[in-house]
Amino acid sequence: AQSVSQHNHHVILSEAASLELGCNYSYGGTVNLFWYVQYPGQHLQLLLKYFSGDPLVKGIKGFEAEFIKSKFSFNLRKPSVQWSDTAEYFCAVNGNTDKLIFGTGTRLQVFP
Amino acid sequence: KAGVTQTPRYLIKTRGQQVTLSCSPISGHRSVSWYQQTPGQGLQFLFEYFSETQRNKGNFPGRFSGRQFSNSRSEMNVSTLELGDSALYLCASSPQATYEQYFGPGTRLTVT
């Protein structure tokens, strides 16, 4: 069965700090990978996605993620966070079905 | 294009009752998925419908059911409500050929 692990449950940073959120998945076949963000009081929005091609994908708001197949990882990065990045971040994986399996989420708090 | 809409946005029910939630996908999207979001369990996949057929089902009891209509609108039903069913129920739609899902704002169900 597919599963997704997000090891960082709660991350606290100051503005301008760099961010890296871990995501590992368990599925041996071809995968589609996603990062979603949920800002306070808002619905889930797609940050970025990987289907194939360049393993370094760029998303909205300066976020990027790198797919490392050998490590079954799809970590999210941002060089310099802003207070407005405070949100919950979810990694999600879709393998050979139309089920989207989510990680448990990482709550990011950015202080000015 | 209008986004995914869900009605009602908030609902309070008592144990033993049943509830029906509604989801209207983005125009042209034929796949609709449902998720349950709780603080402890995160986002858990309930089921996915495509062209009125259930293609995938998560690990939820039979009290949780759904259907999709010919216009792609979907409903989710929970019978014999339990306190543990209190959650945010999210609907997501996607185009036919991709796995990128667009989420609605959710229905907040409280069971007392």
mmCIF file of C-alpha atoms in Angstrom:
data_model
loop_
_atom_site.group_PDB
_atom_site.id
_atom_site.type_symbol
_atom_site.label_atom_id
_atom_site.label_comp_id
_atom_site.label_asym_id
_atom_site.label_seq_id
_atom_site.Cartn_x
_atom_site.Cartn_y
_atom_site.Cartn_z
ATOM 1 C CA ALA A 1 0.000 0.000 0.000
ATOM 2 C CA GLN A 2 1.140 3.522 -0.709
ATOM 3 C CA SER A 3 2.026 5.731 2.235
ATOM 4 C CA VAL A 4 3.528 9.168 2.742
ATOM 5 C CA SER A 5 5.649 10.327 5.673
ATOM 6 C CA GLN A 6 6.228 13.896 6.672
ATOM 7 C CA HIS A 7 8.728 13.842 9.488
ATOM 8 C CA ASN A 8 8.475 17.476 10.520
ATOM 9 C CA HIS A 9 5.155 17.991 12.284
ATOM 10 C CA HIS A 10 5.731 21.559 13.421
ATOM 11 C CA VAL A 11 8.392 23.937 12.166
ATOM 12 C CA ILE A 12 9.045 27.400 13.572
ATOM 13 C CA LEU A 13 11.217 29.852 11.646
ATOM 14 C CA SER A 14 12.049 33.522 11.566
ATOM 15 C CA GLU A 15 11.473 35.504 8.400
ATOM 16 C CA ALA A 16 14.278 35.164 5.827
ATOM 17 C CA ALA A 17 15.284 31.740 7.151
ATOM 18 C CA SER A 18 15.553 28.886 4.687
ATOM 19 C CA LEU A 19 12.977 26.116 4.705
ATOM 20 C CA GLU A 20 13.144 22.446 3.900
ATOM 21 C CA LEU A 21 10.240 20.128 4.648
ATOM 22 C CA GLY A 22 10.780 16.422 4.282
ATOM 23 C CA CYS A 23 8.494 14.033 2.427
ATOM 24 C CA ASN A 24 9.108 10.343 1.864
ATOM 25 C CA TYR A 25 6.772 7.903 0.187
ATOM 26 C CA SER A 26 6.556 4.171 -0.147
ATOM 27 C CA TYR A 27 5.651 2.955 -3.605
ATOM 28 C CA GLY A 28 7.978 1.276 -6.035
ATOM 29 C CA GLY A 29 6.330 2.228 -9.283
ATOM 30 C CA THR A 30 5.814 5.429 -11.207
ATOM 31 C CA VAL A 31 4.453 8.198 -9.028
ATOM 32 C CA ASN A 32 2.977 11.633 -9.341
ATOM 33 C CA LEU A 33 3.989 13.890 -6.462
ATOM 34 C CA PHE A 34 2.384 17.004 -5.057
ATOM 35 C CA TRP A 35 2.748 19.609 -2.380
ATOM 36 C CA TYR A 36 -0.399 21.345 -1.209
ATOM 37 C CA VAL A 37 -0.677 24.271 1.175
ATOM 38 C CA GLN A 38 -3.532 25.230 3.480
ATOM 39 C CA TYR A 39 -3.373 28.818 4.731
ATOM 40 C CA PRO A 40 -5.329 29.611 7.910
ATOM 41 C CA GLY A 41 -9.036 29.647 7.110
ATOM 42 C CA GLN A 42 -8.494 28.789 3.453
ATOM 43 C CA HIS A 43 -8.862 25.651 1.408
ATOM 44 C CA LEU A 44 -6.082 23.433 0.105
ATOM 45 C CA GLN A 45 -4.157 24.870 -2.814
ATOM 46 C CA LEU A 46 -1.636 23.209 -5.071
ATOM 47 C CA LEU A 47 1.911 24.519 -4.556
ATOM 48 C CA LEU A 48 3.675 22.366 -7.091
ATOM 49 C CA LYS A 49 3.600 18.990 -8.761
ATOM 50 C CA TYR A 50 5.904 16.461 -10.351
ATOM 51 C CA PHE A 51 4.764 14.073 -13.054
ATOM 52 C CA SER A 52 7.943 13.429 -15.027
ATOM 53 C CA GLY A 53 11.007 15.165 -16.474
ATOM 54 C CA ASP A 54 13.242 17.542 -14.551
ATOM 55 C CA PRO A 55 13.265 16.321 -10.936
ATOM 56 C CA LEU A 56 13.608 19.882 -9.655
ATOM 57 C CA VAL A 57 10.208 21.511 -9.920
ATOM 58 C CA LYS A 58 9.320 25.089 -9.218
ATOM 59 C CA GLY A 59 5.981 26.117 -7.836
ATOM 60 C CA ILE A 60 4.193 29.236 -6.794
ATOM 61 C CA LYS A 61 5.443 31.790 -4.262
ATOM 62 C CA GLY A 62 9.103 30.820 -4.644
ATOM 63 C CA PHE A 63 8.718 27.217 -3.519
ATOM 64 C CA GLU A 64 10.530 24.340 -5.178
ATOM 65 C CA ALA A 65 10.809 20.619 -4.609
ATOM 66 C CA GLU A 66 13.276 17.968 -5.667
ATOM 67 C CA PHE A 67 12.276 14.434 -6.563
ATOM 68 C CA ILE A 68 14.992 11.956 -5.620
ATOM 69 C CA LYS A 69 13.824 8.586 -6.866
ATOM 70 C CA SER A 70 16.547 6.587 -5.123
ATOM 71 C CA LYS A 71 15.519 8.044 -1.777
ATOM 72 C CA PHE A 72 11.763 7.984 -2.417
ATOM 73 C CA SER A 73 11.752 11.627 -1.401
ATOM 74 C CA PHE A 74 10.147 14.837 -2.559
ATOM 75 C CA ASN A 75 11.334 17.554 -0.192
ATOM 76 C CA LEU A 76 9.936 21.064 -0.322
ATOM 77 C CA ARG A 77 12.286 24.042 -0.144
ATOM 78 C CA LYS A 78 12.205 27.807 -0.045
ATOM 79 C CA PRO A 79 15.381 29.898 0.304
ATOM 80 C CA SER A 80 13.808 32.688 2.351
ATOM 81 C CA VAL A 81 10.440 32.365 4.079
ATOM 82 C CA GLN A 82 8.002 35.171 4.771
ATOM 83 C CA TRP A 83 5.452 35.637 7.517
ATOM 84 C CA SER A 84 2.754 34.992 4.896
ATOM 85 C CA ASP A 85 4.101 31.448 4.411
ATOM 86 C CA THR A 86 2.616 30.485 7.778
ATOM 87 C CA ALA A 87 0.364 27.570 6.863
ATOM 88 C CA GLU A 88 0.064 23.803 6.889
ATOM 89 C CA TYR A 89 1.878 21.954 4.141
ATOM 90 C CA PHE A 90 0.870 18.552 2.821
ATOM 91 C CA CYS A 91 2.832 16.204 0.633
ATOM 92 C CA ALA A 92 0.744 13.841 -1.506
ATOM 93 C CA VAL A 93 1.461 10.901 -3.762
ATOM 94 C CA ASN A 94 -0.488 9.224 -6.507
ATOM 95 C CA GLY A 95 0.761 5.873 -7.723
ATOM 96 C CA ASN A 96 -1.092 3.487 -9.959
ATOM 97 C CA THR A 97 -4.558 4.521 -8.872
ATOM 98 C CA ASP A 98 -6.512 7.734 -8.750
ATOM 99 C CA LYS A 99 -6.184 7.821 -4.979
ATOM 100 C CA LEU A 100 -4.217 10.744 -3.674
ATOM 101 C CA ILE A 101 -2.469 9.697 -0.478
ATOM 102 C CA PHE A 102 -1.538 12.555 1.840
ATOM 103 C CA GLY A 103 1.049 12.874 4.532
ATOM 104 C CA THR A 104 -0.060 14.045 7.955
ATOM 105 C CA GLY A 105 1.043 17.600 7.236
ATOM 106 C CA THR A 106 3.649 20.014 8.567
ATOM 107 C CA ARG A 107 2.555 23.126 10.374
ATOM 108 C CA LEU A 108 4.890 26.016 9.568
ATOM 109 C CA GLN A 109 4.958 29.127 11.723
ATOM 110 C CA VAL A 110 7.023 32.077 10.541
ATOM 111 C CA PHE A 111 7.709 34.903 12.949
ATOM 112 C CA PRO A 112 8.609 38.410 11.779
ATOM 113 C CA LYS B 1 -13.753 29.287 -14.068
ATOM 114 C CA ALA B 2 -15.607 28.844 -10.816
ATOM 115 C CA GLY B 3 -13.889 26.643 -8.291
ATOM 116 C CA VAL B 4 -15.135 23.587 -6.482
ATOM 117 C CA THR B 5 -18.132 24.390 -4.327
ATOM 118 C CA GLN B 6 -19.398 22.461 -1.352
ATOM 119 C CA THR B 7 -22.657 22.768 0.522
ATOM 120 C CA PRO B 8 -23.420 23.211 3.275
ATOM 121 C CA ARG B 9 -20.288 24.789 4.736
ATOM 122 C CA TYR B 10 -21.206 23.947 8.323
ATOM 123 C CA LEU B 11 -23.433 21.280 9.781
ATOM 124 C CA ILE B 12 -24.317 20.146 13.272
ATOM 125 C CA LYS B 13 -25.935 16.749 13.723
ATOM 126 C CA THR B 14 -26.593 14.407 16.624
ATOM 127 C CA ARG B 15 -25.424 10.841 16.997
ATOM 128 C CA GLY B 16 -27.459 8.329 15.051
ATOM 129 C CA GLN B 17 -28.612 10.801 12.428
ATOM 130 C CA GLN B 18 -27.556 10.741 8.819
ATOM 131 C CA VAL B 19 -26.144 13.521 6.677
ATOM 132 C CA THR B 20 -25.702 14.300 3.001
ATOM 133 C CA LEU B 21 -22.987 16.597 1.728
ATOM 134 C CA SER B 22 -22.849 18.029 -1.759
ATOM 135 C CA CYS B 23 -20.011 18.906 -4.092
ATOM 136 C CA SER B 24 -20.043 20.690 -7.446
ATOM 137 C CA PRO B 25 -16.793 20.207 -9.366
ATOM 138 C CA ILE B 26 -15.082 22.645 -11.653
ATOM 139 C CA SER B 27 -16.814 22.743 -15.008
ATOM 140 C CA GLY B 28 -15.416 20.034 -17.276
ATOM 141 C CA HIS B 29 -13.933 17.969 -14.466
ATOM 142 C CA ARG B 30 -15.287 14.437 -14.414
ATOM 143 C CA SER B 31 -13.426 13.045 -11.413
ATOM 144 C CA VAL B 32 -14.560 13.876 -7.894
ATOM 145 C CA SER B 33 -12.801 12.667 -4.764
ATOM 146 C CA TRP B 34 -13.787 12.972 -1.130
ATOM 147 C CA TYR B 35 -11.493 13.267 1.878
ATOM 148 C CA GLN B 36 -11.954 13.459 5.619
ATOM 149 C CA GLN B 37 -9.650 15.866 7.452
ATOM 150 C CA THR B 38 -9.178 15.647 11.210
ATOM 151 C CA PRO B 39 -6.430 17.059 13.448
ATOM 152 C CA GLY B 40 -5.322 13.601 14.527
ATOM 153 C CA GLN B 41 -5.524 11.671 11.269
ATOM 154 C CA GLY B 42 -4.828 14.365 8.683
ATOM 155 C CA LEU B 43 -6.383 13.931 5.254
ATOM 156 C CA GLN B 44 -7.807 10.512 4.583
ATOM 157 C CA PHE B 45 -9.170 9.377 1.246
ATOM 158 C CA LEU B 46 -12.817 8.320 1.262
ATOM 159 C CA PHE B 47 -13.673 7.555 -2.372
ATOM 160 C CA GLU B 48 -13.341 8.752 -5.927
ATOM 161 C CA TYR B 49 -15.954 8.885 -8.669
ATOM 162 C CA PHE B 50 -15.497 9.217 -12.385
ATOM 163 C CA SER B 51 -18.383 9.354 -14.830
ATOM 164 C CA GLU B 52 -20.848 8.217 -12.172
ATOM 165 C CA THR B 53 -18.755 5.161 -11.228
ATOM 166 C CA GLN B 54 -16.852 4.675 -8.003
ATOM 167 C CA ARG B 55 -13.293 3.888 -9.065
ATOM 168 C CA ASN B 56 -11.533 3.878 -5.718
ATOM 169 C CA LYS B 57 -12.506 3.524 -2.105
ATOM 170 C CA GLY B 58 -10.597 4.215 1.089
ATOM 171 C CA ASN B 59 -10.717 2.305 4.356
ATOM 172 C CA PHE B 60 -13.920 3.674 5.804
ATOM 173 C CA PRO B 61 -16.928 1.720 7.057
ATOM 174 C CA GLY B 62 -19.977 1.166 4.889
ATOM 175 C CA ARG B 63 -21.776 3.985 6.709
ATOM 176 C CA PHE B 64 -19.885 6.277 4.341
ATOM 177 C CA SER B 65 -21.228 6.218 0.821
ATOM 178 C CA GLY B 66 -21.353 8.461 -2.176
ATOM 179 C CA ARG B 67 -22.605 8.904 -5.674
ATOM 180 C CA GLN B 68 -22.008 11.013 -8.717
ATOM 181 C CA PHE B 69 -24.577 12.383 -11.086
ATOM 182 C CA SER B 70 -24.434 12.740 -14.848
ATOM 183 C CA ASN B 71 -23.448 16.409 -14.503
ATOM 184 C CA SER B 72 -20.445 15.292 -12.363
ATOM 185 C CA ARG B 73 -21.891 16.741 -9.175
ATOM 186 C CA SER B 74 -21.337 14.407 -6.266
ATOM 187 C CA GLU B 75 -22.937 13.700 -2.925
ATOM 188 C CA MET B 76 -21.550 11.972 0.104
ATOM 189 C CA ASN B 77 -23.747 10.353 2.726
ATOM 190 C CA VAL B 78 -22.903 9.272 6.241
ATOM 191 C CA SER B 79 -25.496 7.208 8.074
ATOM 192 C CA THR B 80 -25.768 6.493 11.796
ATOM 193 C CA LEU B 81 -23.429 9.307 12.717
ATOM 194 C CA GLU B 82 -20.860 8.798 15.458
ATOM 195 C CA LEU B 83 -18.986 11.420 17.482
ATOM 196 C CA GLY B 84 -15.796 10.423 15.673
ATOM 197 C CA ASP B 85 -17.292 11.479 12.356
ATOM 198 C CA SER B 86 -16.819 15.116 13.334
ATOM 199 C CA ALA B 87 -14.389 16.441 10.745
ATOM 200 C CA LEU B 88 -13.859 18.668 7.763
ATOM 201 C CA TYR B 89 -15.030 16.855 4.649
ATOM 202 C CA LEU B 90 -13.232 17.953 1.524
ATOM 203 C CA CYS B 91 -14.193 17.435 -2.058
ATOM 204 C CA ALA B 92 -11.716 17.689 -4.912
ATOM 205 C CA SER B 93 -12.186 17.567 -8.653
ATOM 206 C CA SER B 94 -9.765 16.865 -11.442
ATOM 207 C CA PRO B 95 -9.739 16.755 -15.214
ATOM 208 C CA GLN B 96 -10.025 13.443 -16.969
ATOM 209 C CA ALA B 97 -6.442 12.725 -17.770
ATOM 210 C CA THR B 98 -4.411 14.207 -14.942
ATOM 211 C CA TYR B 99 -4.119 13.639 -11.253
ATOM 212 C CA GLU B 100 -3.917 17.260 -10.203
ATOM 213 C CA GLN B 101 -6.811 17.861 -7.836
ATOM 214 C CA TYR B 102 -8.546 21.099 -7.010
ATOM 215 C CA PHE B 103 -10.101 21.327 -3.589
ATOM 216 C CA GLY B 104 -13.252 22.947 -2.337
ATOM 217 C CA PRO B 105 -13.545 24.816 0.976
ATOM 218 C CA GLY B 106 -14.988 21.800 2.769
ATOM 219 C CA THR B 107 -18.002 21.063 4.934
ATOM 220 C CA ARG B 108 -17.366 21.237 8.666
ATOM 221 C CA LEU B 109 -19.464 18.502 10.293
ATOM 222 C CA THR B 110 -19.919 18.459 14.035
ATOM 223 C CA VAL B 111 -21.621 15.472 15.630
ATOM 224 C CA THR B 112 -22.934 15.969 19.168
#
